Coordinates of C-alpha atoms and ligand atoms in Angstrom, one line a residue:
M140 CA 87.3 75.9 111.3
Y141 CA 88.9 78.9 109.6
V142 CA 90.2 82.3 110.2
L143 CA 89.9 85.1 107.6
V144 CA 92.5 87.9 107.3
M145 CA 91.3 91.1 105.7
N146 CA 93.3 94.0 104.4
T147 CA 91.0 96.7 103.1
G148 CA 92.4 99.6 101.1
S149 CA 90.6 102.6 99.8
S150 CA 89.7 100.8 96.5
S151 CA 90.9 97.3 97.2
L152 CA 90.3 94.3 99.4
K153 CA 93.0 91.6 100.0
Y154 CA 92.2 88.5 102.0
Q155 CA 93.5 85.1 103.0
L156 CA 91.5 82.3 104.5
L157 CA 93.6 80.0 106.8
D158 CA 92.8 76.7 108.4
S159 CA 92.6 77.5 112.2
E160 CA 94.5 74.3 113.2
S161 CA 97.3 74.0 110.6
L162 CA 97.4 77.7 109.6
A163 CA 97.6 76.6 106.0
I164 CA 96.3 79.0 103.4
V165 CA 93.0 77.6 102.0
D166 CA 92.2 80.5 99.7
K167 CA 93.4 84.0 99.0
G168 CA 92.3 86.8 96.7
L169 CA 92.2 90.4 95.8
C170 CA 89.3 92.7 94.8
E171 CA 90.6 95.7 92.9
K172 CA 89.1 99.0 91.7
V173 CA 86.3 98.6 94.2
G174 CA 83.7 101.4 93.6
S175 CA 84.5 101.7 89.9
P176 CA 82.7 99.9 87.0
D177 CA 85.7 97.9 85.9
S178 CA 86.3 96.3 89.2
F179 CA 87.6 92.7 89.3
Y180 CA 88.3 89.9 91.7
S181 CA 91.3 87.5 91.5
H182 CA 91.3 84.5 93.8
G183 CA 92.4 80.9 94.2
L184 CA 95.7 79.1 94.7
G185 CA 98.2 77.9 92.1
D186 CA 96.7 76.5 89.0
A187 CA 93.2 77.1 90.3
A188 CA 93.8 80.9 90.4
R189 CA 91.4 82.9 88.3
T190 CA 90.2 86.5 87.8
D191 CA 86.5 87.4 87.5
T192 CA 85.4 90.8 86.2
L193 CA 82.4 91.8 88.2
P194 CA 80.9 95.1 89.4
L195 CA 81.8 95.8 93.0
F196 CA 80.1 99.0 93.9
D197 CA 81.5 99.2 97.4
H198 CA 83.4 97.2 100.0
L199 CA 80.2 95.5 101.2
A200 CA 79.7 94.1 97.6
A201 CA 83.4 93.0 97.6
V202 CA 83.1 91.1 100.9
R203 CA 79.9 89.6 99.6
A204 CA 81.7 88.4 96.4
V205 CA 84.5 86.9 98.6
L206 CA 82.0 85.1 100.8
E207 CA 80.1 83.7 97.8
N208 CA 83.3 82.3 96.5
L209 CA 84.2 80.7 99.8
L210 CA 80.8 79.0 99.9
D211 CA 80.8 78.0 96.2
P212 CA 80.9 74.2 95.9
S213 CA 83.2 74.4 92.9
S214 CA 85.6 76.7 94.7
V215 CA 86.5 76.8 98.4
A216 CA 83.3 75.0 99.4
L217 CA 82.8 76.0 103.0
A218 CA 79.7 74.3 104.4
N219 CA 78.6 77.6 105.9
L220 CA 80.0 80.9 107.1
E221 CA 79.9 79.8 110.8
E222 CA 83.0 77.8 109.9
I223 CA 84.8 81.2 110.0
I224 CA 85.4 81.7 113.7
A225 CA 87.5 84.9 113.6
V226 CA 88.3 87.7 111.2
G227 CA 91.6 89.6 111.6
H228 CA 91.5 93.1 110.1
R229 CA 94.7 95.0 109.3
V230 CA 94.2 98.6 110.5
V231 CA 97.0 101.0 109.7
H232 CA 96.7 103.5 112.5
G233 CA 95.9 102.9 116.1
G234 CA 97.4 106.1 117.4
E235 CA 98.4 105.8 121.1
A236 CA 95.2 104.0 121.9
F237 CA 96.3 100.5 120.9
V238 CA 99.5 98.7 122.1
K239 CA 98.4 95.3 120.8
S240 CA 95.6 93.5 118.8
V241 CA 92.1 93.8 120.2
V242 CA 88.6 92.4 119.8
I243 CA 86.5 94.9 118.0
D244 CA 83.7 96.5 119.9
E245 CA 82.0 99.9 119.7
D246 CA 84.7 101.6 121.8
V247 CA 87.4 100.2 119.5
I248 CA 85.5 101.4 116.4
A249 CA 85.2 104.9 118.0
K250 CA 89.0 105.0 118.6
I251 CA 89.8 103.8 115.1
K252 CA 87.6 106.7 113.9
E253 CA 89.5 109.1 116.1
C254 CA 92.6 108.1 114.3
V255 CA 91.2 108.9 110.8
P256 CA 92.9 112.4 110.7
L257 CA 96.2 110.6 111.2
A258 CA 95.6 108.1 108.4
P259 CA 92.9 109.7 106.2
L260 CA 93.1 107.2 103.3
H261 CA 93.7 104.0 105.3
N262 CA 91.6 104.0 108.4
P263 CA 88.2 104.7 106.7
A264 CA 88.9 101.8 104.4
A265 CA 89.6 99.5 107.3
L266 CA 86.4 100.6 108.9
T267 CA 84.3 99.8 105.8
G268 CA 85.9 96.3 105.8
I269 CA 85.1 95.8 109.5
E270 CA 81.5 97.0 109.0
A271 CA 81.0 94.7 106.0
C272 CA 82.3 91.6 107.9
Q273 CA 80.2 92.5 111.0
T274 CA 77.1 92.6 108.7
L275 CA 77.9 89.5 106.7
I276 CA 79.7 87.2 109.2
P277 CA 78.2 88.3 112.5
A278 CA 79.1 85.1 114.3
A279 CA 82.8 85.5 113.8
L280 CA 85.0 87.3 116.3
Q281 CA 86.2 90.5 114.7
V282 CA 89.8 91.5 115.6
A283 CA 91.8 94.6 114.8
V284 CA 95.6 94.3 114.2
F285 CA 97.3 97.6 114.0
D286 CA 100.5 98.6 112.0
T287 CA 101.4 101.0 114.7
A288 CA 100.8 98.9 117.8
F289 CA 104.2 97.2 117.9
H290 CA 105.9 100.6 118.0
Q291 CA 104.0 101.8 121.1
T292 CA 107.0 100.7 123.2
I293 CA 109.2 103.3 121.7
P294 CA 110.2 105.7 124.5
P295 CA 109.5 109.4 124.4
R296 CA 113.1 110.3 123.8
A297 CA 112.8 108.6 120.4
F298 CA 109.1 109.3 119.5
R299 CA 109.0 113.0 120.3
Y300 CA 110.0 115.6 117.8
A301 CA 111.8 118.8 119.0
L302 CA 108.7 120.9 118.2
P303 CA 106.7 123.0 120.7
D304 CA 105.1 120.8 123.3
T305 CA 101.6 121.6 122.4
L306 CA 102.0 120.0 118.9
Y307 CA 102.3 116.7 120.7
T308 CA 99.9 117.3 123.6
Q309 CA 97.1 118.9 121.6
H310 CA 97.7 117.7 118.0
R311 CA 99.2 114.3 118.6
I312 CA 102.3 115.0 116.4
R313 CA 104.9 112.4 117.3
K314 CA 106.5 109.4 115.7
Y315 CA 104.1 106.4 115.4
G316 CA 105.9 104.1 113.0
F317 CA 104.4 101.6 110.6
H318 CA 104.9 98.1 109.2
G319 CA 104.7 97.0 112.9
T320 CA 103.2 93.5 112.1
S321 CA 106.0 92.8 109.7
H322 CA 108.8 93.9 112.1
R323 CA 107.2 91.9 114.9
Y324 CA 106.9 88.8 112.7
V325 CA 110.5 88.7 111.4
A326 CA 112.0 89.6 114.8
A327 CA 110.2 86.6 116.4
R328 CA 111.2 84.3 113.5
A329 CA 114.9 85.5 113.8
A330 CA 114.9 84.4 117.5
E331 CA 113.4 81.0 116.5
I332 CA 116.1 80.5 113.8
L333 CA 118.8 81.6 116.2
E334 CA 117.3 79.2 118.8
R335 CA 117.6 82.0 121.4
P336 CA 115.0 83.8 123.5
L337 CA 113.8 87.0 121.8
E338 CA 114.2 88.6 125.3
D339 CA 118.0 88.2 125.0
L340 CA 118.4 89.7 121.5
R341 CA 119.0 93.1 120.0
I342 CA 117.7 92.9 116.4
I343 CA 117.5 95.4 113.6
T344 CA 114.7 94.5 111.2
C345 CA 114.8 96.0 107.7
H346 CA 111.5 96.0 105.8
L347 CA 112.6 97.0 102.3
G348 CA 109.7 96.9 99.8
N349 CA 108.1 99.7 97.9
G350 CA 107.7 101.2 101.3
C351 CA 110.7 100.8 103.6
S352 CA 111.3 101.0 107.3
L353 CA 113.9 99.8 109.8
T354 CA 113.2 99.0 113.4
A355 CA 115.4 98.6 116.5
V356 CA 113.9 95.6 118.4
D357 CA 115.5 95.5 121.8
R358 CA 114.8 92.3 123.6
G359 CA 111.4 91.9 121.8
H360 CA 110.4 95.6 122.0
S361 CA 110.4 98.2 119.3
V362 CA 112.6 101.0 120.7
D363 CA 112.9 103.1 117.5
T364 CA 111.8 102.9 113.9
S365 CA 112.5 104.9 110.8
M366 CA 109.0 105.9 109.7
G367 CA 107.5 108.7 111.7
F368 CA 104.3 110.7 112.1
T369 CA 103.6 109.4 108.6
P370 CA 105.1 106.6 106.4
L371 CA 107.0 109.3 104.5
D372 CA 109.9 109.6 106.9
G373 CA 113.0 107.5 107.1
V374 CA 114.9 105.8 104.3
V375 CA 114.6 106.3 100.6
M376 CA 111.7 104.3 99.2
G377 CA 110.2 103.4 95.7
T378 CA 108.5 106.8 95.2
R379 CA 108.9 108.4 98.7
C380 CA 111.9 110.6 99.5
G381 CA 112.3 109.5 103.2
S382 CA 113.8 112.0 105.6
I383 CA 114.9 115.3 104.1
D384 CA 115.7 118.7 105.6
P385 CA 112.2 120.0 106.6
A386 CA 113.1 123.5 105.3
I387 CA 113.0 122.1 101.8
V388 CA 109.2 122.0 102.1
V389 CA 109.1 125.7 102.9
Y390 CA 111.5 126.4 100.1
L391 CA 109.4 124.5 97.5
I392 CA 106.3 126.5 98.6
T393 CA 107.9 130.0 98.9
E394 CA 110.5 129.9 96.1
L395 CA 109.0 127.4 93.6
G396 CA 105.4 128.4 94.2
M397 CA 104.2 124.8 94.8
S398 CA 101.0 124.2 96.7
A399 CA 100.8 121.9 99.7
E400 CA 99.1 119.2 97.5
E401 CA 101.9 119.5 94.9
V402 CA 104.6 119.1 97.6
D403 CA 102.8 116.1 99.1
R404 CA 102.6 114.4 95.7
L405 CA 106.2 115.3 94.9
M406 CA 107.5 113.7 98.2
N407 CA 105.2 110.7 98.3
R408 CA 104.8 109.7 94.6
E409 CA 107.5 111.3 92.5
S410 CA 110.6 110.9 94.6
G411 CA 112.6 108.0 96.0
L412 CA 114.1 105.6 93.4
L413 CA 111.7 106.9 90.8
G414 CA 112.6 110.5 91.3
L415 CA 116.3 109.9 91.5
T416 CA 116.4 107.7 88.3
G417 CA 113.6 109.2 86.3
I418 CA 113.0 105.5 85.3
S419 CA 111.1 103.5 87.9
N420 CA 110.3 102.9 91.5
D421 CA 111.1 99.2 91.0
I422 CA 114.6 98.3 91.9
R423 CA 114.8 95.6 89.2
D424 CA 114.4 98.3 86.6
V425 CA 117.1 100.4 88.4
H426 CA 119.5 97.4 88.2
T427 CA 118.7 97.0 84.5
A428 CA 119.6 100.7 84.0
V429 CA 122.8 100.2 85.9
A430 CA 123.8 97.4 83.6
D431 CA 123.3 99.9 80.8
S432 CA 125.7 102.2 82.6
D433 CA 123.0 104.7 83.6
E434 CA 124.8 107.0 86.0
R435 CA 121.7 108.3 87.7
A436 CA 120.6 104.7 88.4
E437 CA 124.0 103.9 89.9
L438 CA 123.8 107.0 92.2
A439 CA 120.2 106.2 93.2
L440 CA 121.3 102.7 94.4
E441 CA 124.1 104.3 96.4
I442 CA 121.9 106.8 98.0
Y443 CA 119.3 104.1 98.8
A444 CA 121.9 101.8 100.4
N445 CA 123.6 104.6 102.3
A446 CA 120.3 105.7 103.8
I447 CA 119.7 102.1 105.1
R448 CA 123.3 101.8 106.5
R449 CA 122.8 105.1 108.4
Y450 CA 119.8 103.7 110.2
I451 CA 121.5 100.4 110.9
G452 CA 124.5 102.3 112.5
Q453 CA 122.2 104.5 114.5
Y454 CA 120.1 101.6 115.9
A455 CA 123.2 99.5 116.7
F456 CA 124.6 102.4 118.7
S457 CA 121.3 103.3 120.4
M458 CA 120.8 99.7 121.5
G459 CA 124.4 99.4 122.7
G460 CA 125.1 96.7 120.1
V461 CA 123.3 94.4 117.7
D462 CA 123.0 90.6 117.6
A463 CA 121.1 90.1 114.3
I464 CA 120.1 92.1 111.3
V465 CA 117.1 90.9 109.3
M466 CA 116.2 91.7 105.7
T467 CA 112.6 91.3 104.5
A468 CA 110.0 92.4 102.0
G469 CA 110.4 92.6 98.2
V470 CA 113.8 94.1 98.0
G471 CA 115.2 92.7 101.3
E472 CA 114.1 89.2 100.4
N473 CA 115.2 89.1 96.8
D474 CA 117.9 91.7 96.0
S475 CA 121.3 90.2 96.8
I476 CA 123.1 93.2 95.2
L477 CA 121.4 95.7 97.4
R478 CA 122.0 93.5 100.5
Q479 CA 125.6 93.4 99.6
M480 CA 125.8 97.2 99.2
V481 CA 124.2 97.6 102.7
L482 CA 126.0 94.9 104.6
S483 CA 129.5 94.7 103.2
G484 CA 132.6 96.5 104.5
L485 CA 131.3 96.3 108.1
E486 CA 133.8 93.7 109.4
G487 CA 135.2 96.2 111.9
F488 CA 131.8 96.0 113.6
G489 CA 131.7 92.2 113.6
I490 CA 129.3 92.2 110.6
V491 CA 130.6 89.7 108.0
L492 CA 128.4 89.0 105.0
D493 CA 129.0 85.6 103.3
E494 CA 128.8 86.4 99.6
R495 CA 128.0 82.9 98.6
R496 CA 125.1 82.5 101.1
N497 CA 123.9 86.0 100.1
A498 CA 123.6 85.0 96.5
L499 CA 121.5 81.9 97.2
R500 CA 117.7 82.1 97.0
G501 CA 115.3 80.4 99.3
A502 CA 113.1 80.8 102.4
D503 CA 114.4 81.8 105.8
R504 CA 118.2 81.8 105.8
V505 CA 121.4 83.1 107.4
I506 CA 123.6 85.1 105.0
S507 CA 126.5 85.9 107.4
T508 CA 129.7 83.8 107.9
D509 CA 129.8 81.4 110.8
D510 CA 132.3 83.7 112.6
S511 CA 130.3 86.9 112.1
S512 CA 129.5 88.2 115.6
V513 CA 126.2 89.7 114.2
T514 CA 124.0 87.2 112.4
L515 CA 122.6 88.4 109.1
L516 CA 119.3 86.9 108.0
V517 CA 116.8 87.0 105.2
I518 CA 113.3 86.2 106.4
P519 CA 110.3 86.5 104.1
T520 CA 107.7 88.5 105.9
N521 CA 104.2 87.1 106.6
E522 CA 102.0 89.7 108.1
E523 CA 98.8 87.7 107.3
L524 CA 100.1 84.7 109.4
L525 CA 100.6 87.0 112.4
I526 CA 97.2 88.6 112.0
A527 CA 95.6 85.2 111.8
K528 CA 97.5 84.1 114.9
D529 CA 96.5 87.2 116.9
A530 CA 92.8 86.7 115.9
L531 CA 92.9 83.1 116.9
A532 CA 94.6 83.8 120.2
L533 CA 91.9 86.3 121.1
W534 CA 89.2 83.9 119.9
A535 CA 90.8 81.1 122.2
A536 CA 91.0 83.6 125.1
R537 CA 87.3 84.2 124.9
G538 CA 86.7 80.5 125.4
Ligands
AMP29 P1 106.8 94.9 98.4 O1 106.3 96.3 98.7 O2 107.3 94.2 99.6 O3 105.9 94.1 97.6 O4 108.1 95.1 97.5 C1 108.0 95.6 96.1 C2 109.4 95.9 95.6 O5 110.3 94.8 95.8 C3 109.4 96.0 94.1 O6 109.0 97.4 93.7 C4 110.8 95.7 93.7 O7 111.6 96.9 93.8 C5 111.2 94.7 94.7 N1 111.3 93.3 94.3 C6 110.2 92.5 94.1 N2 110.7 91.3 93.6 C7 112.0 91.4 93.4 C8 113.0 90.6 92.9 N3 112.8 89.3 92.5 N4 114.3 91.0 92.9 C9 114.6 92.3 93.3 N5 113.6 93.2 93.8 C10 112.4 92.7 93.8

């Protein structure tokens, strides 16, 4: 038996097929440029990986191509689609309606639709993926796993903005937070590695990829997170500016004559590491520029690291202390220089980075010294695994 994990974007579809017993990955793949004539489909593991160019007119066609590959005797060779017992769909926005993963029914679909204005690019894509799987794999249990759900435990003092009350009560403007599945996964892994109950720990999880967010996980519950009403807020990111004085938006419009769309593009696609360096959103390129003595690149790294330190300090204080800090995602897992910039010089707070351990590569690992009061960890995130586990748990609960 198998579980399928689906992550449907506006023009893409990413999936993993896992064995429902061992949770080993049996196949994975990515359909890109769905809806355009030059769409293609990459799939397979290791040496068997290959890319097929084929027309995928819509997400239904993409799901159909994936299922054909899963049934293909020369590929994954499932006996039939009934072997897939559950499908876990990543859904970006669940608003205030979902505090955990749920079995998809008509009511759930309606609530995901209600959240479309809050995630206009992402939720419609997830809905097309759900609809395609309902049509093509009707026997499988369809489960929705929300990026926002883990953050629904954030108290009002942290999720409300100091704006007129009606903007929250009538227009749903509040902090929602994102990357929830990743934060939940690495917090639980940290507790396992520390061999302590999650309920005893105050953890700060740092998801640092192209998008970045930090979360304060107090005894297993998210109590604050750096992304807000949208994934633009918080720390500096690859192309996003993170939090800035909101009056800058007004200034750009009134003084520089920019339109709302231009400001949106500026803040989401032309800012962050890319905007600061004028070189790249990829931190590896920024390091290369630093090695060539590019001063803008040096400053960009300092601004980026400083933004992350600020949130770590804020969350340690708001939780009344911190037991562990976890680094994850592309930058957090791989970039020892950035980790050092963020975590060094904090001995006065009982945070002692072990430079030798920090420089090592590998899977889950501790990078603090043995006498550091706060344990520092690097844990590769695995959102797909958690989505698969949630889907299987709901399948098992149904009997
Ligand atoms: P993600 O969004 O988690 O896939 O992270 C993507 C970002 O991680 C890239 O834009 C890079 O900045 C960074 N990254 C990925 N691999 C490495 C690496 N080996 N060393 C340093 N940074 C990396």
